[in-house]
Amino acid sequence: MARVHNWQIGRDMSYWYPESRPKKQFAAVFDINKCIACQTCTLACKTTWTSGKGQEYMLWNNVESKPYGFYPLSWDLKLLQMLGAQKWQGGEYSGRTIFESAEAGQRVMGWLPDERDYAYPNVGEDDCAGQIDNGADLHVPHLTWFFYLARICNHCTYPACLASCPRGSIYKRPEDGIVLVDQGRCRGYRECVKGCPYKKVFYNPLTGTSEKCIACYPKGENSLQPQCFVNCIGKIRLAGFLSTPEAARPENPLDYLVHIRKVALPLFPQFGLEPNVYYIPPIHAPASFLHQMFGPGAEAAVRTYRAAADDQDLTGLLGLFGSTERTVPIWKREDDWIIGLDEQEKEILRVPLREPVHVRPAYDEKHQIARVNCP
């Protein structure tokens, strides 16, 4: 195995192939605090990509309620149990990744779901951790809590699906880092399904090949965001390209959120894949749970997000989420306006830092009539 550097775990690690980063890396930020689990993103993806035969159970995008929601069942708990208790020392992960924990003869430590694991896509929906019997004071973090976790393929820098495929049928596009399956080479061994810790590779029993999220790359090639992004009612998503930490540019929206402000974090970085979908953690969930799910930066990210009301740059950038179908590679703030620019620095859109508020008088002098609230 080769030695590669994984900046998310703060050290070098073992991986099946040598380090080879793409020219640009597709990435995204999801703001969990704004997700309402309406599943519009799920249906947008489903009707676009997985409406065919053999794809009935495939949800390239899904939204699940944590801590009791999973698709497939216990996708994270099973692997965390297999991995065992691991530790962080500051920003460095001192435990073992799923590549370093693999048994002899195996490339990746993983497990293969069966049909029953895919039978309950809404399991645990809106189920709370804890209960209130005789009343309780409202404080943050909540004693009784749950949150919605929207998930797509993470298009990892070190994909487990790619490493585990004996046919070499999975690859990262060098131009944008999107992970794809070459179905002409695939023979349906399902090693990719077993290896992916996020279980975002699916086997089609009719074609005998694997399929997965393609980040809507035909849209990306035209500077448009994926279907699940532009259809998101809660405006929780922002797609773009992410630099490595040492090359981070503050004018890049994703670099600013991930590297500069460190408010958006990867999902289970301890698995070792360097996933490229980042989450702004929920502000109302216990710190210990967020630490396990998003790593040691979770508490600081929550503090930064909660202080956003006093930070005009961060507040404004969050306002760009869901405001345009275009990808926004450059952003800036001018007074009370947040401006998104294309790569030629031509303006794409501008949004106000604060939405204008207009309070109309109760009595309309012009029309000599009193205004009332209508049901």
mmCIF file of C-alpha atoms in Angstrom:
data_model
loop_
_atom_site.group_PDB
_atom_site.id
_atom_site.type_symbol
_atom_site.label_atom_id
_atom_site.label_comp_id
_atom_site.label_asym_id
_atom_site.label_seq_id
_atom_site.Cartn_x
_atom_site.Cartn_y
_atom_site.Cartn_z
ATOM 1 C CA MET A 1 0.000 0.000 0.000
ATOM 2 C CA ALA A 2 1.051 3.574 -0.671
ATOM 3 C CA ARG A 3 1.440 6.366 1.877
ATOM 4 C CA VAL A 4 -0.728 9.418 1.251
ATOM 5 C CA HIS A 5 -1.464 12.584 3.188
ATOM 6 C CA ASN A 6 -4.955 13.087 4.586
ATOM 7 C CA TRP A 7 -5.280 16.627 5.913
ATOM 8 C CA GLN A 8 -8.629 15.882 7.580
ATOM 9 C CA ILE A 9 -6.973 13.482 10.037
ATOM 10 C CA GLY A 10 -3.772 15.497 10.258
ATOM 11 C CA ARG A 11 -1.339 12.780 9.172
ATOM 12 C CA ASP A 12 -0.156 10.413 6.484
ATOM 13 C CA MET A 13 -2.024 7.130 6.115
ATOM 14 C CA SER A 14 -2.014 3.918 4.078
ATOM 15 C CA TYR A 15 -4.072 3.751 0.883
ATOM 16 C CA TRP A 16 -4.186 1.285 -1.986
ATOM 17 C CA TYR A 17 -3.038 3.804 -4.616
ATOM 18 C CA PRO A 18 -0.484 6.659 -4.556
ATOM 19 C CA GLU A 19 -1.764 10.164 -3.884
ATOM 20 C CA SER A 20 -3.119 11.769 -7.057
ATOM 21 C CA ARG A 21 -5.303 14.805 -6.553
ATOM 22 C CA PRO A 22 -7.408 16.133 -9.438
ATOM 23 C CA LYS A 23 -6.918 19.554 -11.022
ATOM 24 C CA LYS A 24 -10.043 20.720 -9.183
ATOM 25 C CA GLN A 25 -12.043 18.877 -6.550
ATOM 26 C CA PHE A 26 -15.836 18.966 -6.596
ATOM 27 C CA ALA A 27 -17.098 19.652 -3.090
ATOM 28 C CA ALA A 28 -20.164 20.906 -1.248
ATOM 29 C CA VAL A 29 -21.280 22.405 2.056
ATOM 30 C CA PHE A 30 -24.577 21.441 3.711
ATOM 31 C CA ASP A 31 -26.048 23.566 6.516
ATOM 32 C CA ILE A 32 -27.785 21.012 8.721
ATOM 33 C CA ASN A 33 -29.467 23.715 10.783
ATOM 34 C CA LYS A 34 -31.701 24.680 7.854
ATOM 35 C CA CYS A 35 -32.753 21.203 6.666
ATOM 36 C CA ILE A 36 -36.459 20.399 7.178
ATOM 37 C CA ALA A 37 -36.331 16.838 5.747
ATOM 38 C CA CYS A 38 -38.913 17.631 3.080
ATOM 39 C CA GLN A 39 -37.152 15.054 0.826
ATOM 40 C CA THR A 40 -37.493 17.324 -2.203
ATOM 41 C CA CYS A 41 -33.800 16.703 -2.875
ATOM 42 C CA THR A 42 -34.363 12.954 -2.686
ATOM 43 C CA LEU A 43 -37.212 13.063 -5.205
ATOM 44 C CA ALA A 44 -35.332 15.436 -7.513
ATOM 45 C CA CYS A 45 -32.468 12.956 -7.674
ATOM 46 C CA LYS A 46 -34.757 9.936 -7.912
ATOM 47 C CA THR A 47 -36.782 11.247 -10.834
ATOM 48 C CA THR A 48 -33.645 12.373 -12.652
ATOM 49 C CA TRP A 49 -31.330 9.398 -12.279
ATOM 50 C CA THR A 50 -32.841 6.294 -10.639
ATOM 51 C CA SER A 51 -36.336 5.755 -12.031
ATOM 52 C CA GLY A 52 -35.422 2.659 -14.049
ATOM 53 C CA LYS A 53 -35.737 -1.062 -13.421
ATOM 54 C CA GLY A 54 -33.383 -2.432 -10.829
ATOM 55 C CA GLN A 55 -33.043 1.057 -9.352
ATOM 56 C CA GLU A 56 -36.192 1.007 -7.242
ATOM 57 C CA TYR A 57 -34.301 0.903 -3.943
ATOM 58 C CA MET A 58 -31.545 3.299 -4.969
ATOM 59 C CA LEU A 59 -31.439 6.652 -3.213
ATOM 60 C CA TRP A 60 -28.317 8.418 -4.370
ATOM 61 C CA ASN A 61 -29.563 11.286 -2.205
ATOM 62 C CA ASN A 62 -31.412 10.672 1.038
ATOM 63 C CA VAL A 63 -32.229 12.549 4.234
ATOM 64 C CA GLU A 64 -32.241 10.665 7.524
ATOM 65 C CA SER A 65 -33.038 11.630 11.112
ATOM 66 C CA LYS A 66 -30.119 11.253 13.474
ATOM 67 C CA PRO A 67 -29.484 9.547 15.818
ATOM 68 C CA TYR A 68 -31.912 6.753 14.870
ATOM 69 C CA GLY A 69 -32.271 7.140 11.116
ATOM 70 C CA PHE A 70 -30.168 5.185 8.624
ATOM 71 C CA TYR A 71 -30.247 4.187 4.960
ATOM 72 C CA PRO A 72 -29.273 1.414 4.674
ATOM 73 C CA LEU A 73 -29.902 0.241 8.234
ATOM 74 C CA SER A 74 -27.084 1.074 10.659
ATOM 75 C CA TRP A 75 -24.693 2.035 7.871
ATOM 76 C CA ASP A 76 -22.572 4.038 10.305
ATOM 77 C CA LEU A 77 -23.081 2.114 13.557
ATOM 78 C CA LYS A 78 -21.932 -1.197 12.106
ATOM 79 C CA LEU A 79 -18.700 0.271 10.825
ATOM 80 C CA LEU A 80 -18.048 2.259 13.996
ATOM 81 C CA GLN A 81 -18.459 -0.970 15.958
ATOM 82 C CA MET A 82 -16.057 -2.788 13.635
ATOM 83 C CA LEU A 83 -13.547 0.049 13.883
ATOM 84 C CA GLY A 84 -13.737 0.115 17.673
ATOM 85 C CA ALA A 85 -12.901 2.961 20.034
ATOM 86 C CA GLN A 86 -10.398 5.332 18.436
ATOM 87 C CA LYS A 87 -8.885 8.595 19.612
ATOM 88 C CA TRP A 88 -7.949 12.034 18.380
ATOM 89 C CA GLN A 89 -4.928 13.883 19.752
ATOM 90 C CA GLY A 90 -5.813 17.460 19.046
ATOM 91 C CA GLY A 91 -6.339 17.685 15.293
ATOM 92 C CA GLU A 92 -4.505 14.437 14.571
ATOM 93 C CA TYR A 93 -6.311 11.123 14.419
ATOM 94 C CA SER A 94 -4.270 8.544 16.292
ATOM 95 C CA GLY A 95 -6.611 5.656 15.540
ATOM 96 C CA ARG A 96 -6.783 3.450 12.471
ATOM 97 C CA THR A 97 -8.663 4.207 9.269
ATOM 98 C CA ILE A 98 -10.747 1.601 7.454
ATOM 99 C CA PHE A 99 -7.779 1.015 5.131
ATOM 100 C CA GLU A 100 -5.376 0.470 8.014
ATOM 101 C CA SER A 101 -7.873 -1.763 9.834
ATOM 102 C CA ALA A 102 -8.497 -4.120 6.903
ATOM 103 C CA GLU A 103 -7.819 -7.796 7.555
ATOM 104 C CA ALA A 104 -5.125 -9.663 5.665
ATOM 105 C CA GLY A 105 -6.223 -10.199 2.080
ATOM 106 C CA GLN A 106 -8.705 -7.328 2.220
ATOM 107 C CA ARG A 107 -8.183 -3.838 0.824
ATOM 108 C CA VAL A 108 -10.818 -2.123 2.961
ATOM 109 C CA MET A 109 -12.623 -2.948 6.181
ATOM 110 C CA GLY A 110 -16.341 -2.955 5.398
ATOM 111 C CA TRP A 111 -19.613 -4.856 5.342
ATOM 112 C CA LEU A 112 -22.171 -5.785 2.708
ATOM 113 C CA PRO A 113 -25.826 -4.833 3.349
ATOM 114 C CA ASP A 114 -28.575 -7.307 2.490
ATOM 115 C CA GLU A 115 -32.022 -6.604 1.040
ATOM 116 C CA ARG A 116 -33.638 -6.013 4.441
ATOM 117 C CA ASP A 117 -31.174 -3.229 5.193
ATOM 118 C CA TYR A 118 -32.604 -1.269 2.266
ATOM 119 C CA ALA A 119 -36.245 -1.972 3.135
ATOM 120 C CA TYR A 120 -36.764 0.936 5.547
ATOM 121 C CA PRO A 121 -35.644 4.262 4.020
ATOM 122 C CA ASN A 122 -37.629 6.281 6.593
ATOM 123 C CA VAL A 123 -36.653 4.286 9.680
ATOM 124 C CA GLY A 124 -36.193 6.503 12.730
ATOM 125 C CA GLU A 125 -37.752 9.508 11.040
ATOM 126 C CA ASP A 126 -38.262 12.314 13.584
ATOM 127 C CA ASP A 127 -37.353 9.966 16.461
ATOM 128 C CA CYS A 128 -35.840 11.892 19.368
ATOM 129 C CA ALA A 129 -32.955 10.889 21.579
ATOM 130 C CA GLY A 130 -34.255 11.008 25.139
ATOM 131 C CA GLN A 131 -37.722 11.904 26.416
ATOM 132 C CA ILE A 132 -39.458 14.488 28.559
ATOM 133 C CA ASP A 133 -41.770 13.093 31.229
ATOM 134 C CA ASN A 134 -42.510 15.981 33.564
ATOM 135 C CA GLY A 135 -41.411 19.033 31.640
ATOM 136 C CA ALA A 136 -37.956 20.514 31.145
ATOM 137 C CA ASP A 137 -36.215 23.854 30.717
ATOM 138 C CA LEU A 138 -35.290 24.842 27.178
ATOM 139 C CA HIS A 139 -31.567 25.193 26.729
ATOM 140 C CA VAL A 140 -28.916 24.442 24.120
ATOM 141 C CA PRO A 141 -27.758 21.771 23.540
ATOM 142 C CA HIS A 142 -31.144 20.123 23.974
ATOM 143 C CA LEU A 143 -31.681 17.210 26.326
ATOM 144 C CA THR A 144 -34.101 15.758 23.779
ATOM 145 C CA TRP A 145 -32.884 16.165 20.231
ATOM 146 C CA PHE A 146 -32.652 14.926 16.673
ATOM 147 C CA PHE A 147 -31.501 16.477 13.427
ATOM 148 C CA TYR A 148 -31.743 15.827 9.707
ATOM 149 C CA LEU A 149 -28.707 14.607 7.818
ATOM 150 C CA ALA A 150 -28.850 14.970 4.041
ATOM 151 C CA ARG A 151 -26.427 12.626 2.283
ATOM 152 C CA ILE A 152 -25.027 12.132 -1.198
ATOM 153 C CA CYS A 153 -21.835 10.469 -2.417
ATOM 154 C CA ASN A 154 -18.909 12.312 -0.845
ATOM 155 C CA HIS A 155 -16.702 11.995 -3.960
ATOM 156 C CA CYS A 156 -13.842 11.280 -1.612
ATOM 157 C CA THR A 157 -10.209 12.099 -2.250
ATOM 158 C CA TYR A 158 -9.365 8.515 -1.237
ATOM 159 C CA PRO A 159 -12.507 6.583 -2.189
ATOM 160 C CA ALA A 160 -12.980 3.196 -0.547
ATOM 161 C CA CYS A 161 -15.100 2.079 -3.495
ATOM 162 C CA LEU A 162 -12.213 2.786 -5.854
ATOM 163 C CA ALA A 163 -9.666 1.075 -3.615
ATOM 164 C CA SER A 164 -11.795 -2.029 -3.130
ATOM 165 C CA CYS A 165 -12.684 -2.670 -6.791
ATOM 166 C CA PRO A 166 -10.604 -5.580 -8.168
ATOM 167 C CA ARG A 167 -11.561 -4.632 -11.726
ATOM 168 C CA GLY A 168 -10.371 -1.036 -11.598
ATOM 169 C CA SER A 169 -13.785 0.038 -12.835
ATOM 170 C CA ILE A 170 -14.117 3.040 -10.494
ATOM 171 C CA TYR A 171 -12.151 6.213 -11.100
ATOM 172 C CA LYS A 172 -11.919 9.907 -10.212
ATOM 173 C CA ARG A 173 -12.290 12.359 -13.056
ATOM 174 C CA PRO A 174 -9.038 14.345 -13.200
ATOM 175 C CA GLU A 175 -10.827 17.546 -14.184
ATOM 176 C CA ASP A 176 -13.170 17.739 -11.169
ATOM 177 C CA GLY A 177 -12.551 14.789 -8.825
ATOM 178 C CA ILE A 178 -16.031 13.301 -9.289
ATOM 179 C CA VAL A 179 -16.028 9.541 -8.642
ATOM 180 C CA LEU A 180 -17.650 7.434 -11.374
ATOM 181 C CA VAL A 181 -18.211 3.764 -12.255
ATOM 182 C CA ASP A 182 -17.085 2.472 -15.643
ATOM 183 C CA GLN A 183 -19.952 0.049 -16.160
ATOM 184 C CA GLY A 184 -18.228 -1.464 -19.174
ATOM 185 C CA ARG A 185 -15.540 -2.836 -16.841
ATOM 186 C CA CYS A 186 -17.788 -3.564 -13.842
ATOM 187 C CA ARG A 187 -18.649 -7.224 -13.249
ATOM 188 C CA GLY A 188 -20.895 -6.734 -10.222
ATOM 189 C CA TYR A 189 -18.602 -8.151 -7.538
ATOM 190 C CA ARG A 190 -20.080 -5.602 -5.099
ATOM 191 C CA GLU A 191 -16.749 -5.046 -3.395
ATOM 192 C CA CYS A 192 -17.420 -1.312 -3.834
ATOM 193 C CA VAL A 193 -20.750 -1.641 -2.009
ATOM 194 C CA LYS A 194 -19.004 -3.481 0.801
ATOM 195 C CA GLY A 195 -16.106 -1.043 0.950
ATOM 196 C CA CYS A 196 -17.918 2.318 0.877
ATOM 197 C CA PRO A 197 -18.443 3.285 4.540
ATOM 198 C CA TYR A 198 -21.206 5.713 3.577
ATOM 199 C CA LYS A 199 -23.017 3.031 1.518
ATOM 200 C CA LYS A 200 -23.499 5.332 -1.461
ATOM 201 C CA VAL A 201 -22.687 2.728 -4.110
ATOM 202 C CA PHE A 202 -25.632 0.557 -5.204
ATOM 203 C CA TYR A 203 -25.834 -2.727 -7.085
ATOM 204 C CA ASN A 204 -28.336 -3.054 -9.930
ATOM 205 C CA PRO A 205 -29.457 -6.708 -10.019
ATOM 206 C CA LEU A 206 -30.860 -6.397 -13.545
ATOM 207 C CA THR A 207 -27.747 -4.990 -15.181
ATOM 208 C CA GLY A 208 -25.309 -6.764 -12.869
ATOM 209 C CA THR A 209 -23.316 -3.577 -12.348
ATOM 210 C CA SER A 210 -22.842 -0.946 -9.667
ATOM 211 C CA GLU A 211 -24.251 2.572 -9.875
ATOM 212 C CA LYS A 212 -23.783 5.714 -7.805
ATOM 213 C CA CYS A 213 -24.232 9.475 -7.572
ATOM 214 C CA ILE A 214 -22.429 11.275 -10.388
ATOM 215 C CA ALA A 215 -22.738 14.766 -8.850
ATOM 216 C CA CYS A 216 -24.803 15.686 -11.931
ATOM 217 C CA TYR A 217 -21.545 16.254 -13.801
ATOM 218 C CA PRO A 218 -23.331 17.142 -17.078
ATOM 219 C CA LYS A 219 -24.700 20.171 -15.219
ATOM 220 C CA GLY A 220 -21.379 20.866 -13.549
ATOM 221 C CA GLU A 221 -19.696 21.046 -16.944
ATOM 222 C CA ASN A 222 -22.044 23.943 -17.673
ATOM 223 C CA SER A 223 -21.352 25.694 -14.349
ATOM 224 C CA LEU A 224 -24.667 24.539 -12.861
ATOM 225 C CA GLN A 225 -25.220 22.955 -9.458
ATOM 226 C CA PRO A 226 -26.623 19.399 -9.110
ATOM 227 C CA GLN A 227 -30.345 18.641 -9.129
ATOM 228 C CA CYS A 228 -30.595 17.985 -5.390
ATOM 229 C CA PHE A 229 -28.942 21.369 -4.741
ATOM 230 C CA VAL A 230 -31.140 23.565 -6.920
ATOM 231 C CA ASN A 231 -34.338 21.842 -5.764
ATOM 232 C CA CYS A 232 -33.531 22.227 -2.058
ATOM 233 C CA ILE A 233 -36.383 24.142 -0.411
ATOM 234 C CA GLY A 234 -34.402 24.880 2.751
ATOM 235 C CA LYS A 235 -31.494 26.338 0.741
ATOM 236 C CA ILE A 236 -29.014 24.313 2.775
ATOM 237 C CA ARG A 237 -26.549 23.438 -0.036
ATOM 238 C CA LEU A 238 -23.704 25.100 -1.881
ATOM 239 C CA ALA A 239 -21.587 23.294 -4.488
ATOM 240 C CA GLY A 240 -18.223 24.315 -5.854
ATOM 241 C CA PHE A 241 -14.574 23.358 -5.851
ATOM 242 C CA LEU A 242 -12.365 22.977 -2.787
ATOM 243 C CA SER A 243 -8.643 23.648 -2.497
ATOM 244 C CA THR A 244 -6.227 21.907 -0.166
ATOM 245 C CA PRO A 245 -5.643 23.792 3.117
ATOM 246 C CA GLU A 246 -2.315 25.272 2.052
ATOM 247 C CA ALA A 247 -3.833 26.582 -1.198
ATOM 248 C CA ALA A 248 -7.060 27.930 0.309
ATOM 249 C CA ARG A 249 -8.359 31.189 -1.169
ATOM 250 C CA PRO A 250 -10.693 33.372 0.951
ATOM 251 C CA GLU A 251 -12.570 34.492 -2.186
ATOM 252 C CA ASN A 252 -13.567 30.858 -2.858
ATOM 253 C CA PRO A 253 -16.843 30.256 -0.939
ATOM 254 C CA LEU A 254 -16.026 26.657 -0.033
ATOM 255 C CA ASP A 255 -12.447 27.418 0.951
ATOM 256 C CA TYR A 256 -13.738 30.207 3.181
ATOM 257 C CA LEU A 257 -16.249 27.974 4.968
ATOM 258 C CA VAL A 258 -14.054 24.873 5.254
ATOM 259 C CA HIS A 259 -10.493 26.166 5.614
ATOM 260 C CA ILE A 260 -10.691 29.814 6.660
ATOM 261 C CA ARG A 261 -13.600 29.799 9.126
ATOM 262 C CA LYS A 262 -13.653 26.014 9.703
ATOM 263 C CA VAL A 263 -17.426 26.116 10.148
ATOM 264 C CA ALA A 264 -18.070 23.177 7.771
ATOM 265 C CA LEU A 265 -16.693 19.729 8.615
ATOM 266 C CA PRO A 266 -16.390 16.315 6.908
ATOM 267 C CA LEU A 267 -18.599 13.352 7.778
ATOM 268 C CA PHE A 268 -16.720 10.726 9.821
ATOM 269 C CA PRO A 269 -13.213 11.925 8.883
ATOM 270 C CA GLN A 270 -11.788 9.066 11.004
ATOM 271 C CA PHE A 271 -12.782 6.602 8.284
ATOM 272 C CA GLY A 272 -9.865 8.029 6.294
ATOM 273 C CA LEU A 273 -11.471 8.786 2.919
ATOM 274 C CA GLU A 274 -11.107 12.587 3.034
ATOM 275 C CA PRO A 275 -14.750 13.073 1.948
ATOM 276 C CA ASN A 276 -15.574 16.235 0.025
ATOM 277 C CA VAL A 277 -19.091 16.947 1.308
ATOM 278 C CA TYR A 278 -18.913 19.161 4.407
ATOM 279 C CA TYR A 279 -21.528 19.867 7.068
ATOM 280 C CA ILE A 280 -22.220 22.818 9.311
ATOM 281 C CA PRO A 281 -23.085 20.895 12.510
ATOM 282 C CA PRO A 282 -26.450 21.365 14.254
ATOM 283 C CA ILE A 283 -26.235 23.808 17.135
ATOM 284 C CA HIS A 284 -28.678 21.964 19.395
ATOM 285 C CA ALA A 285 -27.157 18.443 19.508
ATOM 286 C CA PRO A 286 -24.736 17.120 22.172
ATOM 287 C CA ALA A 287 -21.069 17.906 21.583
ATOM 288 C CA SER A 288 -19.998 14.295 22.137
ATOM 289 C CA PHE A 289 -22.246 13.056 19.322
ATOM 290 C CA LEU A 290 -21.039 15.789 16.967
ATOM 291 C CA HIS A 291 -17.416 15.041 17.866
ATOM 292 C CA GLN A 292 -17.871 11.430 16.808
ATOM 293 C CA MET A 293 -19.669 12.347 13.590
ATOM 294 C CA PHE A 294 -17.670 15.378 12.436
ATOM 295 C CA GLY A 295 -14.378 15.220 14.303
ATOM 296 C CA PRO A 296 -12.717 17.364 16.974
ATOM 297 C CA GLY A 297 -13.573 20.684 15.300
ATOM 298 C CA ALA A 298 -17.317 20.298 15.885
ATOM 299 C CA GLU A 299 -17.625 22.428 19.032
ATOM 300 C CA ALA A 300 -15.638 25.300 17.531
ATOM 301 C CA ALA A 301 -17.721 25.121 14.332
ATOM 302 C CA VAL A 302 -20.932 25.396 16.361
ATOM 303 C CA ARG A 303 -19.580 28.432 18.228
ATOM 304 C CA THR A 304 -18.601 30.100 14.954
ATOM 305 C CA TYR A 305 -22.003 29.441 13.422
ATOM 306 C CA ARG A 306 -23.895 30.717 16.452
ATOM 307 C CA ALA A 307 -21.864 33.940 16.316
ATOM 308 C CA ALA A 308 -22.629 34.471 12.619
ATOM 309 C CA ALA A 309 -25.176 37.190 13.414
ATOM 310 C CA ASP A 310 -22.251 39.420 14.423
ATOM 311 C CA ASP A 311 -20.122 38.419 11.428
ATOM 312 C CA GLN A 312 -21.274 40.150 8.258
ATOM 313 C CA ASP A 313 -19.038 38.134 5.941
ATOM 314 C CA LEU A 314 -20.153 34.747 7.250
ATOM 315 C CA THR A 315 -23.801 35.809 7.453
ATOM 316 C CA GLY A 316 -23.693 37.079 3.914
ATOM 317 C CA LEU A 317 -21.993 34.017 2.464
ATOM 318 C CA LEU A 318 -24.588 31.757 4.087
ATOM 319 C CA GLY A 319 -27.187 33.885 2.292
ATOM 320 C CA LEU A 320 -25.782 32.760 -1.069
ATOM 321 C CA PHE A 321 -26.896 29.181 -0.393
ATOM 322 C CA GLY A 322 -29.733 28.306 -2.766
ATOM 323 C CA SER A 323 -29.815 31.765 -4.333
ATOM 324 C CA THR A 324 -28.747 30.709 -7.828
ATOM 325 C CA GLU A 325 -28.598 27.616 -10.001
ATOM 326 C CA ARG A 326 -25.087 28.631 -11.086
ATOM 327 C CA THR A 327 -21.971 27.537 -9.278
ATOM 328 C CA VAL A 328 -20.289 30.486 -7.568
ATOM 329 C CA PRO A 329 -16.481 30.159 -7.630
ATOM 330 C CA ILE A 330 -15.819 33.680 -6.265
ATOM 331 C CA TRP A 331 -17.635 35.815 -3.728
ATOM 332 C CA LYS A 332 -17.164 39.161 -2.018
ATOM 333 C CA ARG A 333 -19.019 41.586 0.238
ATOM 334 C CA GLU A 334 -19.562 45.211 -0.699
ATOM 335 C CA ASP A 335 -21.211 47.115 2.148
ATOM 336 C CA ASP A 336 -24.614 45.440 2.618
ATOM 337 C CA TRP A 337 -24.449 43.295 -0.514
ATOM 338 C CA ILE A 338 -23.013 39.833 -1.060
ATOM 339 C CA ILE A 339 -21.911 39.305 -4.636
ATOM 340 C CA GLY A 340 -21.263 36.048 -6.467
ATOM 341 C CA LEU A 341 -18.883 36.072 -9.429
ATOM 342 C CA ASP A 342 -17.881 33.596 -12.118
ATOM 343 C CA GLU A 343 -14.293 32.629 -12.895
ATOM 344 C CA GLN A 344 -13.894 35.699 -15.117
ATOM 345 C CA GLU A 345 -15.060 37.802 -12.145
ATOM 346 C CA LYS A 346 -18.273 38.685 -13.914
ATOM 347 C CA GLU A 347 -21.186 39.186 -11.538
ATOM 348 C CA ILE A 348 -23.643 36.286 -11.346
ATOM 349 C CA LEU A 349 -25.896 37.556 -8.572
ATOM 350 C CA ARG A 350 -26.068 39.768 -5.526
ATOM 351 C CA VAL A 351 -28.132 39.300 -2.402
ATOM 352 C CA PRO A 352 -28.757 41.767 0.430
ATOM 353 C CA LEU A 353 -26.967 41.166 3.688
ATOM 354 C CA ARG A 354 -30.274 41.692 5.468
ATOM 355 C CA GLU A 355 -33.686 41.206 3.917
ATOM 356 C CA PRO A 356 -35.565 44.526 3.804
ATOM 357 C CA VAL A 357 -38.451 44.907 6.241
ATOM 358 C CA HIS A 358 -41.470 47.049 5.332
ATOM 359 C CA VAL A 359 -44.012 47.764 8.071
ATOM 360 C CA ARG A 360 -47.257 49.127 6.663
ATOM 361 C CA PRO A 361 -49.445 51.343 8.849
ATOM 362 C CA ALA A 362 -52.634 49.791 10.175
ATOM 363 C CA TYR A 363 -54.716 52.468 8.460
ATOM 364 C CA ASP A 364 -54.288 53.228 4.737
ATOM 365 C CA GLU A 365 -54.762 56.980 4.396
ATOM 366 C CA LYS A 366 -54.827 56.889 0.584
ATOM 367 C CA HIS A 367 -57.647 54.355 0.327
ATOM 368 C CA GLN A 368 -59.283 55.297 3.626
ATOM 369 C CA ILE A 369 -59.399 51.732 4.851
ATOM 370 C CA ALA A 370 -58.053 49.783 7.785
ATOM 371 C CA ARG A 371 -55.751 46.872 7.005
ATOM 372 C CA VAL A 372 -56.524 43.629 8.786
ATOM 373 C CA ASN A 373 -54.827 40.267 8.901
ATOM 374 C CA CYS A 374 -56.594 37.766 6.715
ATOM 375 C CA PRO A 375 -56.700 34.101 7.716
#
